[in-house]
CSV table of C-alpha atoms in Angstrom, one decimal:
chain,number,residue,atom,x,y,z
V,1324,UNK,CA,242.7,58.5,13.4
V,1325,UNK,CA,239.2,58.0,14.7
V,1326,UNK,CA,239.2,56.4,18.2
V,1327,UNK,CA,236.1,54.7,19.7
V,1328,UNK,CA,236.3,53.2,23.1
V,1329,UNK,CA,234.0,51.5,25.5
V,1330,UNK,CA,234.0,49.8,28.9
V,1331,UNK,CA,232.5,46.4,28.6
V,1332,UNK,CA,232.2,42.8,29.8
V,1333,UNK,CA,231.5,39.7,27.6
V,1334,UNK,CA,235.0,38.4,27.1
V,1335,UNK,CA,233.9,35.3,25.1
V,1336,UNK,CA,231.7,37.4,22.7
V,1337,UNK,CA,234.4,40.0,22.2
V,1338,UNK,CA,237.0,37.4,21.4
V,1339,UNK,CA,234.7,35.8,18.9
V,1340,UNK,CA,234.0,39.2,17.3
V,1341,UNK,CA,237.6,40.2,17.0
V,1342,UNK,CA,238.5,36.9,15.3
V,1343,UNK,CA,235.6,37.0,12.8
V,1344,UNK,CA,236.8,36.3,9.3
V,1345,UNK,CA,233.4,36.5,7.7
V,1346,UNK,CA,233.3,40.3,7.9
V,1347,UNK,CA,237.1,40.8,7.6
V,1348,UNK,CA,239.4,39.7,4.8
V,1349,UNK,CA,242.4,39.6,7.1
V,1350,UNK,CA,242.6,39.2,10.9
V,1351,UNK,CA,245.9,39.3,12.7
V,1352,UNK,CA,246.6,39.0,16.4
V,1353,UNK,CA,249.4,41.5,16.7
V,1354,UNK,CA,250.1,41.4,20.4
V,1355,UNK,CA,249.2,39.5,23.5
V,1356,UNK,CA,250.8,41.2,26.5
V,1357,UNK,CA,250.7,40.4,30.2
V,1358,UNK,CA,248.9,37.1,30.1
V,1359,UNK,CA,249.7,33.5,30.9
V,1360,UNK,CA,247.9,32.5,27.7
V,1361,UNK,CA,249.4,33.4,24.3
V,1362,UNK,CA,246.1,33.4,22.4
V,1363,UNK,CA,243.2,35.9,22.3
V,1364,UNK,CA,240.5,33.7,23.7
V,1365,UNK,CA,242.7,32.6,26.6
V,1366,UNK,CA,243.8,36.2,27.3
V,1367,UNK,CA,240.3,37.5,27.6
V,1368,UNK,CA,239.2,34.6,29.7
V,1369,UNK,CA,242.0,35.5,32.1
V,1370,UNK,CA,240.7,39.1,32.4
V,1371,UNK,CA,237.2,37.7,33.1
V,1372,UNK,CA,238.6,35.2,35.7
V,1373,UNK,CA,240.5,37.9,37.5
V,1374,UNK,CA,237.4,40.2,37.5
V,1375,UNK,CA,235.5,37.6,39.5
V,1376,UNK,CA,237.4,38.7,42.6
V,1377,UNK,CA,235.9,42.2,42.2
V,1378,UNK,CA,232.4,43.6,41.7
V,1379,UNK,CA,233.3,45.0,38.3
V,1380,UNK,CA,231.0,44.0,35.4
V,1381,UNK,CA,232.7,46.1,32.7
V,1382,UNK,CA,236.2,44.7,33.3
V,1383,UNK,CA,237.6,45.5,29.9
V,1384,UNK,CA,238.3,48.7,27.9
V,1385,UNK,CA,237.8,48.0,24.2
V,1386,UNK,CA,239.2,50.5,21.6
V,1387,UNK,CA,239.1,50.7,17.8
V,1388,UNK,CA,241.6,52.8,15.8
V,1389,UNK,CA,240.5,53.8,12.3
V,1390,UNK,CA,243.0,55.7,10.2
V,1391,UNK,CA,241.8,57.9,7.3
V,1392,UNK,CA,240.6,55.9,4.3
V,1393,UNK,CA,243.2,57.4,2.0
V,1394,UNK,CA,246.2,56.7,4.2
V,1395,UNK,CA,248.4,53.6,4.4
V,1396,UNK,CA,249.4,53.7,8.0
V,1397,UNK,CA,252.4,51.7,9.3
V,1398,UNK,CA,252.3,49.5,12.4
V,1399,UNK,CA,254.4,52.0,14.3
V,1400,UNK,CA,251.7,54.7,14.1
V,1401,UNK,CA,249.2,52.3,15.7
V,1402,UNK,CA,251.7,51.3,18.4
V,1403,UNK,CA,252.6,54.9,19.2
V,1404,UNK,CA,249.0,55.9,19.4
V,1405,UNK,CA,248.2,52.9,21.7
V,1406,UNK,CA,251.1,53.9,24.0
V,1407,UNK,CA,249.8,57.5,24.2
V,1408,UNK,CA,246.3,56.3,24.9
V,1409,UNK,CA,247.5,53.9,27.5
V,1410,UNK,CA,249.4,56.7,29.3
V,1411,UNK,CA,246.5,59.1,29.2
V,1412,UNK,CA,244.0,56.5,30.5
V,1413,UNK,CA,246.3,55.4,33.3
V,1414,UNK,CA,246.4,51.9,31.8
V,1415,UNK,CA,250.2,51.6,31.5
V,1416,UNK,CA,251.4,48.1,32.2
V,1417,UNK,CA,247.9,46.6,32.1
V,1418,UNK,CA,247.5,43.4,30.2
V,1419,UNK,CA,246.3,44.0,26.6
V,1420,UNK,CA,245.7,42.4,23.2
V,1421,UNK,CA,246.0,44.1,19.8
V,1422,UNK,CA,244.3,42.8,16.7
V,1423,UNK,CA,244.5,44.1,13.1
V,1424,UNK,CA,241.5,43.9,10.7
V,1425,UNK,CA,241.5,44.5,7.0
V,1426,UNK,CA,238.3,45.0,5.0
V,1427,UNK,CA,237.5,46.6,1.6
V,1428,UNK,CA,241.1,47.8,1.3
V,1429,UNK,CA,241.2,49.5,4.7
V,1430,UNK,CA,243.2,48.5,7.8
V,1431,UNK,CA,242.2,49.3,11.3
V,1432,UNK,CA,243.1,48.0,14.8
V,1433,UNK,CA,241.4,46.9,18.0
V,1434,UNK,CA,242.9,46.9,21.4
V,1435,UNK,CA,241.5,45.5,24.6
V,1436,UNK,CA,242.9,46.3,28.1
V,1437,UNK,CA,242.1,44.7,31.4
V,1438,UNK,CA,240.8,47.3,33.8
V,1439,UNK,CA,241.5,45.3,36.8
V,1440,UNK,CA,244.4,46.4,39.0
V,1441,UNK,CA,245.6,43.0,40.3
V,1442,UNK,CA,247.5,44.5,43.2
V,1443,UNK,CA,244.5,46.3,44.7
V,1444,UNK,CA,241.9,44.1,43.0
V,1445,UNK,CA,240.0,47.1,41.9
V,1446,UNK,CA,238.9,48.4,38.5
V,1447,UNK,CA,240.9,51.3,37.1
V,1448,UNK,CA,238.5,54.3,36.8
V,1449,UNK,CA,238.4,55.9,33.3
V,1450,UNK,CA,236.8,59.3,33.8
V,1451,UNK,CA,235.9,61.4,30.7
V,1452,UNK,CA,237.6,58.8,28.5
V,1453,UNK,CA,235.5,59.9,25.4
V,1454,UNK,CA,236.8,63.4,25.7
V,1455,UNK,CA,240.3,62.2,26.2
V,1456,UNK,CA,240.1,60.0,23.1
V,1457,UNK,CA,238.7,62.9,21.1
V,1458,UNK,CA,241.7,65.1,22.1
V,1459,UNK,CA,244.2,62.3,21.3
V,1460,UNK,CA,242.4,61.8,17.9
V,1461,UNK,CA,242.8,65.5,17.1
V,1462,UNK,CA,246.5,65.3,18.0
V,1463,UNK,CA,247.1,62.3,15.8
V,1464,UNK,CA,245.6,64.2,12.8
V,1465,UNK,CA,247.8,67.2,13.5
V,1466,UNK,CA,250.9,65.0,14.1
V,1467,UNK,CA,250.6,63.0,10.8
V,1468,UNK,CA,249.3,65.9,8.6
V,1469,UNK,CA,246.0,64.2,7.9
V,1470,UNK,CA,242.9,66.1,6.9
V,1471,UNK,CA,240.7,66.3,10.0
V,1472,UNK,CA,237.0,65.3,9.7
V,1473,UNK,CA,234.6,68.2,10.4
V,1474,UNK,CA,233.1,66.4,13.3
V,1475,UNK,CA,236.4,66.5,15.2
V,1476,UNK,CA,236.8,70.3,14.6
V,1477,UNK,CA,233.5,71.2,16.4
V,1478,UNK,CA,230.8,69.1,17.9
V,1479,UNK,CA,228.2,71.4,16.2
V,1480,UNK,CA,229.6,70.4,12.8
V,1481,UNK,CA,229.2,66.7,13.1
V,1482,UNK,CA,228.0,64.8,10.0
V,1483,UNK,CA,224.2,64.3,10.6
V,1484,UNK,CA,224.4,61.0,8.6
V,1485,UNK,CA,225.7,58.9,11.4
V,1486,UNK,CA,223.8,55.8,12.3
V,1487,UNK,CA,223.1,53.8,15.4
V,1488,UNK,CA,223.5,50.0,15.1
V,1489,UNK,CA,219.8,49.5,15.0
V,1490,UNK,CA,219.4,52.0,12.1
V,1491,UNK,CA,222.2,50.4,10.2
V,1492,UNK,CA,220.8,46.9,10.6
V,1493,UNK,CA,217.3,48.0,9.7
V,1494,UNK,CA,218.5,49.6,6.5
V,1495,UNK,CA,220.7,46.6,5.6
V,1496,UNK,CA,217.6,44.4,5.8
V,1497,UNK,CA,216.2,46.4,2.9
V,1498,UNK,CA,219.4,46.1,0.8
V,1499,UNK,CA,219.6,49.9,0.6
V,1500,UNK,CA,222.1,52.4,1.8
V,1501,UNK,CA,221.0,54.0,5.1
V,1502,UNK,CA,222.5,57.3,4.0
V,1503,UNK,CA,219.9,57.5,1.2
V,1504,UNK,CA,217.1,56.8,3.7
V,1505,UNK,CA,218.3,59.2,6.3
V,1506,UNK,CA,219.0,62.0,3.8
V,1507,UNK,CA,215.6,61.5,2.2
V,1508,UNK,CA,213.8,61.9,5.6
V,1509,UNK,CA,216.0,65.0,6.5
V,1510,UNK,CA,215.4,66.6,3.1
V,1511,UNK,CA,211.6,66.1,3.3
V,1512,UNK,CA,211.7,67.7,6.8
V,1513,UNK,CA,213.9,70.6,5.7
V,1514,UNK,CA,211.6,71.7,2.8
V,1515,UNK,CA,208.4,71.3,4.7
V,1516,UNK,CA,206.7,73.9,7.0
V,1517,UNK,CA,203.6,71.9,7.8
V,1518,UNK,CA,202.3,68.4,8.3
V,1519,UNK,CA,200.6,68.6,4.9
V,1520,UNK,CA,203.8,69.7,3.1
V,1521,UNK,CA,205.8,67.0,4.9
V,1522,UNK,CA,203.3,64.3,4.1
V,1523,UNK,CA,203.4,65.4,0.4
V,1524,UNK,CA,207.2,65.5,0.3
V,1525,UNK,CA,207.4,61.9,1.8
V,1526,UNK,CA,204.8,60.6,-0.7
V,1527,UNK,CA,206.7,62.0,-3.6
V,1528,UNK,CA,209.6,59.8,-2.5
V,1529,UNK,CA,207.5,56.7,-1.8
V,1530,UNK,CA,207.1,57.0,2.0
V,1531,UNK,CA,204.0,57.6,4.2
V,1532,UNK,CA,203.6,59.4,7.5
V,1533,UNK,CA,201.7,57.4,10.1
V,1534,UNK,CA,200.9,57.1,13.8
V,1535,UNK,CA,203.1,54.6,15.6
V,1536,UNK,CA,202.0,52.3,18.3
V,1537,UNK,CA,204.3,53.8,20.9
V,1538,UNK,CA,206.7,55.9,19.0
V,1539,UNK,CA,204.6,58.9,18.0
V,1540,UNK,CA,205.3,59.8,14.4
V,1541,UNK,CA,206.6,57.0,12.1
V,1542,UNK,CA,207.3,56.7,8.4
V,1543,UNK,CA,206.3,53.6,6.5
V,1544,UNK,CA,207.9,52.6,3.2
V,1545,UNK,CA,206.5,50.5,0.3
V,1546,UNK,CA,207.7,47.3,1.9
V,1547,UNK,CA,205.8,48.0,5.2
V,1548,UNK,CA,209.1,48.8,7.1
V,1549,UNK,CA,208.5,51.3,9.8
V,1550,UNK,CA,211.0,54.0,10.7
V,1551,UNK,CA,210.8,56.1,13.9
V,1552,UNK,CA,210.8,59.7,12.6
V,1553,UNK,CA,212.5,61.5,15.5
V,1554,UNK,CA,215.3,58.9,15.5
V,1555,UNK,CA,216.0,59.1,11.8
V,1556,UNK,CA,215.9,62.9,11.4
V,1557,UNK,CA,217.3,63.8,14.8
V,1558,UNK,CA,214.3,66.0,15.9
V,1559,UNK,CA,212.6,65.8,19.3
V,1560,UNK,CA,208.9,64.8,19.6
V,1561,UNK,CA,207.9,68.3,20.8
V,1562,UNK,CA,209.3,69.9,17.6
V,1563,UNK,CA,207.6,67.2,15.5
V,1564,UNK,CA,204.2,67.9,17.1
V,1565,UNK,CA,204.7,71.7,16.7
V,1566,UNK,CA,205.1,71.3,12.9
V,1567,UNK,CA,203.1,68.2,12.1
V,1568,UNK,CA,200.3,68.4,14.7
V,1569,UNK,CA,198.8,65.6,16.8
V,1570,UNK,CA,199.9,62.1,15.6
V,1571,UNK,CA,196.5,60.8,16.6
V,1572,UNK,CA,195.0,62.5,13.6
V,1573,UNK,CA,197.2,60.3,11.3
V,1574,UNK,CA,196.3,56.8,10.1
V,1575,UNK,CA,197.8,53.9,12.0
V,1576,UNK,CA,200.7,51.9,10.6
V,1577,UNK,CA,198.3,49.0,9.9
V,1578,UNK,CA,196.0,51.3,7.9
V,1579,UNK,CA,198.9,52.7,5.9
V,1580,UNK,CA,200.3,49.2,5.3
V,1581,UNK,CA,196.9,48.1,4.0
V,1582,UNK,CA,196.7,51.1,1.7
V,1583,UNK,CA,200.2,50.4,0.4
V,1584,UNK,CA,199.4,46.7,-0.1
V,1585,UNK,CA,196.3,47.7,-2.0
V,1586,UNK,CA,198.0,50.1,-4.4
V,1587,UNK,CA,201.3,48.4,-4.8
V,1588,UNK,CA,201.6,46.5,-8.1
V,1589,UNK,CA,203.6,43.3,-8.6
V,1590,UNK,CA,205.4,44.8,-11.5
V,1591,UNK,CA,207.2,47.4,-9.3
V,1592,UNK,CA,208.1,44.7,-6.8
V,1593,UNK,CA,209.6,42.6,-9.6
V,1594,UNK,CA,211.5,45.6,-11.0
V,1595,UNK,CA,213.2,46.2,-7.6
V,1596,UNK,CA,214.0,42.5,-7.3
V,1597,UNK,CA,215.4,42.7,-10.8
V,1598,UNK,CA,217.7,45.6,-9.9
V,1599,UNK,CA,219.0,43.6,-6.9
V,1600,UNK,CA,219.5,40.5,-9.1
V,1601,UNK,CA,221.4,42.6,-11.6
V,1602,UNK,CA,223.6,44.0,-8.9
V,1603,UNK,CA,224.2,40.5,-7.7
V,1604,UNK,CA,225.3,39.3,-11.1
V,1605,UNK,CA,227.5,42.3,-11.7
V,1606,UNK,CA,229.2,42.0,-8.4
V,1607,UNK,CA,229.7,38.2,-8.5
V,1608,UNK,CA,232.9,38.3,-10.8
V,1609,UNK,CA,234.2,41.1,-8.6
V,1610,UNK,CA,233.4,39.1,-5.4
V,1611,UNK,CA,235.2,36.1,-6.9
V,1612,UNK,CA,238.2,38.3,-7.5
V,1613,UNK,CA,237.9,39.5,-4.0
V,1614,UNK,CA,237.9,36.0,-2.6
V,1615,UNK,CA,240.9,35.0,-4.9
V,1616,UNK,CA,242.7,38.2,-3.9
V,1617,UNK,CA,242.2,37.4,-0.2
V,1618,UNK,CA,243.6,33.9,-0.6
V,1619,UNK,CA,246.5,35.2,-2.7
V,1620,UNK,CA,247.3,37.9,-0.1
V,1621,UNK,CA,247.1,35.4,2.8
V,1622,UNK,CA,249.5,33.0,1.0
V,1623,UNK,CA,252.0,35.9,0.4
V,1624,UNK,CA,251.8,37.0,4.0
V,1625,UNK,CA,252.3,33.4,5.2
V,1626,UNK,CA,255.2,32.9,2.8
V,1627,UNK,CA,256.9,36.1,4.0
V,1628,UNK,CA,256.3,35.1,7.6
V,1629,UNK,CA,257.9,31.6,7.0
V,1630,UNK,CA,260.8,33.2,5.1
V,1631,UNK,CA,261.4,35.7,7.9
V,1632,UNK,CA,261.2,33.0,10.6
V,1633,UNK,CA,263.7,30.8,8.8
V,1634,UNK,CA,266.1,33.7,8.2
V,1635,UNK,CA,265.7,34.8,11.8
V,1636,UNK,CA,266.6,31.3,13.0
V,1637,UNK,CA,269.6,31.2,10.7
V,1638,UNK,CA,270.8,34.6,11.8
V,1639,UNK,CA,270.3,33.8,15.4
V,1640,UNK,CA,272.5,30.7,15.1
V,1641,UNK,CA,275.2,32.7,13.3
V,1642,UNK,CA,275.2,35.3,16.1
V,1643,UNK,CA,275.3,32.6,18.7
V,1644,UNK,CA,278.4,31.0,17.0
V,1645,UNK,CA,280.3,34.3,17.3
V,1646,UNK,CA,280.2,34.0,21.1
V,1647,UNK,CA,283.2,31.9,22.2
V,1648,UNK,CA,282.7,29.1,24.7
V,1649,UNK,CA,284.9,27.2,27.2
V,1650,UNK,CA,288.3,28.7,28.1
V,1651,UNK,CA,288.2,31.0,25.1
V,1652,UNK,CA,284.9,32.3,26.3
V,1653,UNK,CA,286.3,33.0,29.8
V,1654,UNK,CA,289.3,34.7,28.3
V,1655,UNK,CA,287.1,36.9,26.1
V,1656,UNK,CA,285.0,37.9,29.2
V,1657,UNK,CA,288.2,38.9,31.0
V,1658,UNK,CA,289.5,41.0,28.1
V,1659,UNK,CA,286.1,42.5,27.3
V,1660,UNK,CA,285.9,41.1,23.8
V,1661,UNK,CA,282.8,39.0,24.8
V,1662,UNK,CA,280.8,42.1,25.6
V,1663,UNK,CA,281.8,43.7,22.3
V,1664,UNK,CA,280.6,40.7,20.4
V,1665,UNK,CA,277.4,40.6,22.4
V,1666,UNK,CA,276.7,44.3,21.8
V,1667,UNK,CA,277.3,43.8,18.1
V,1668,UNK,CA,274.9,40.9,18.1
V,1669,UNK,CA,272.2,42.9,19.9
V,1670,UNK,CA,272.7,45.8,17.4
V,1671,UNK,CA,272.3,43.4,14.4
V,1672,UNK,CA,269.3,41.8,16.0
V,1673,UNK,CA,267.5,45.2,16.3
V,1674,UNK,CA,268.4,46.0,12.7
V,1675,UNK,CA,267.0,42.6,11.6
V,1676,UNK,CA,263.8,43.3,13.5
V,1677,UNK,CA,263.4,46.7,11.7
V,1678,UNK,CA,264.2,45.1,8.4
V,1679,UNK,CA,261.5,42.4,8.9
V,1680,UNK,CA,258.9,44.9,10.0
V,1681,UNK,CA,259.6,47.1,7.0
V,1682,UNK,CA,259.4,44.2,4.6
V,1683,UNK,CA,256.0,43.2,6.1
V,1684,UNK,CA,254.7,46.8,5.9
V,1685,UNK,CA,255.8,47.1,2.2
V,1686,UNK,CA,253.8,43.9,1.4
V,1687,UNK,CA,250.8,45.2,3.4
V,1688,UNK,CA,250.8,48.5,1.6
V,1689,UNK,CA,251.0,46.8,-1.8
V,1690,UNK,CA,248.1,44.5,-1.0
V,1691,UNK,CA,246.0,47.3,0.4
V,1692,UNK,CA,246.5,49.2,-2.9
V,1693,UNK,CA,245.4,46.2,-4.9
V,1694,UNK,CA,242.4,45.7,-2.6
V,1695,UNK,CA,241.4,49.4,-2.8
V,1696,UNK,CA,241.5,49.3,-6.6
V,1697,UNK,CA,239.1,46.4,-6.6
V,1698,UNK,CA,236.9,48.1,-4.0
V,1699,UNK,CA,236.6,51.1,-6.2
V,1700,UNK,CA,235.0,48.9,-8.9
V,1701,UNK,CA,232.6,47.4,-6.4
V,1702,UNK,CA,231.7,50.9,-5.1
V,1703,UNK,CA,231.0,52.1,-8.6
V,1704,UNK,CA,228.6,49.3,-9.4
V,1705,UNK,CA,226.9,49.7,-6.0
V,1706,UNK,CA,226.5,53.4,-6.5
V,1707,UNK,CA,224.7,52.8,-9.8
V,1708,UNK,CA,222.4,50.3,-8.0
V,1709,UNK,CA,221.6,52.9,-5.3
V,1710,UNK,CA,220.6,55.4,-8.0
V,1711,UNK,CA,218.3,52.9,-9.7
V,1712,UNK,CA,216.6,52.1,-6.4
V,1713,UNK,CA,216.1,55.8,-5.7
V,1714,UNK,CA,214.5,56.2,-9.2
V,1715,UNK,CA,212.2,53.2,-8.6
V,1716,UNK,CA,211.0,54.7,-5.3
V,1717,UNK,CA,209.8,57.7,-7.3
V,1718,UNK,CA,208.0,55.4,-9.7
V,1719,UNK,CA,206.4,53.6,-6.8
V,1720,UNK,CA,205.1,57.0,-5.5
V,1721,UNK,CA,203.7,57.9,-8.9
V,1722,UNK,CA,201.9,54.5,-9.3
V,1723,UNK,CA,200.4,54.7,-5.8
V,1724,UNK,CA,199.2,58.3,-6.5
V,1725,UNK,CA,197.7,57.1,-9.8
V,1726,UNK,CA,195.9,54.3,-7.9
V,1727,UNK,CA,194.6,56.7,-5.4
V,1728,UNK,CA,193.2,59.0,-8.1
V,1729,UNK,CA,191.6,56.1,-9.9
V,1730,UNK,CA,189.8,55.0,-6.7
V,1731,UNK,CA,188.5,58.6,-6.2
V,1732,UNK,CA,187.3,58.8,-9.8
V,1733,UNK,CA,185.5,55.4,-9.5
V,1734,UNK,CA,183.9,56.5,-6.3
V,1735,UNK,CA,182.8,59.8,-7.9
V,1736,UNK,CA,181.3,57.9,-10.9
V,1737,UNK,CA,179.4,55.5,-8.5
V,1738,UNK,CA,178.0,58.5,-6.5
V,1739,UNK,CA,176.9,60.1,-9.8
V,1740,UNK,CA,175.1,57.0,-11.0
V,1741,UNK,CA,173.4,56.6,-7.6
V,1742,UNK,CA,172.2,60.2,-7.7
V,1743,UNK,CA,170.9,59.8,-11.3
V,1744,UNK,CA,169.0,56.7,-10.3
V,1745,UNK,CA,167.3,58.3,-7.2
V,1746,UNK,CA,166.4,61.5,-9.2
V,1747,UNK,CA,165.3,59.8,-12.4
V,1748,UNK,CA,162.2,61.6,-13.7
V,1749,UNK,CA,159.0,59.5,-13.6
V,1750,UNK,CA,157.1,58.8,-16.8
């Protein structure tokens, strides 16, 4: 289970983010503990209000728990993990909220604790929490027999295709997979031993090396989008300069953009738009099924919830009727029968709680399986789209290279004609 935590403020923004249904197919507030309010917005407002009595700006500890993609994880696993984390972080007894999200057939959880110790009116210190979370994460993989990601085994073996928020958003604006972009840049770097070779490798893939305004080396794509080279390939500026030379010798981004605009043809732009439109049409029936499935799943969960609540109310009444009242009740207390009935009721209540939770988990597992099957179809279509886009990039590079050669040939012919005119023999 991958654990990512952060100390933060912004209670209102966090509450809004956790309840977002635009990006998540199911959102469930699982627990609100230690607050006067019984809803998420109210709970986080309370944390913020209490923090006003301190100097603490990052008054919350926010955590996400992401189990392996291939596993259907019951609620108990999340709860046990949260309790272990709470103990390790010295946050036991602190007010907290737990929210479950489901998206694309995967389920994950978020937990937010208050860092403010109300008795001392101080923020609880969380030293080395990232290392602690990493150790707990490892333990969870061992405990449940899950295959551990390479990145957790050794920090040197981390997947290089991890993206910052800005990288991800930038790539999403292009309707392309950031993994393809990042891998392309890294492959070009790996096979090049000089600036000339690197420039050539980029050009073969439809990218151009340029001098950035403030960022040193940058790469410009056919749409004029600029990528900071050291950030996307994970290499420091010093190493870039050693291999590529002085960035001042490169054309500016404006010059490169003008060159691209000059050589880019409308046909290729239309081709790329056509691929995106084709993907949109192919995905639309699947997205309709996704929306229908979401509604269907929500209805089933609500029906189960109502059924369990009615059954719980009925069973509670039945257990209550077993307890004698009046003189008979007093007599049963004296003889000890009252306590036996009460113990029986408590035992049955716990069994009913376990039964209800298991019923809910069975429904969730079935729905996750249905959603994962649909996501597999969406993923297949999207992968084909990515391959088409990659192929078009190579076409773009070839057309731009052809345009460059044509310009040189025309210039050569013009020079030849000019030479012939000036050296024409007199009659």
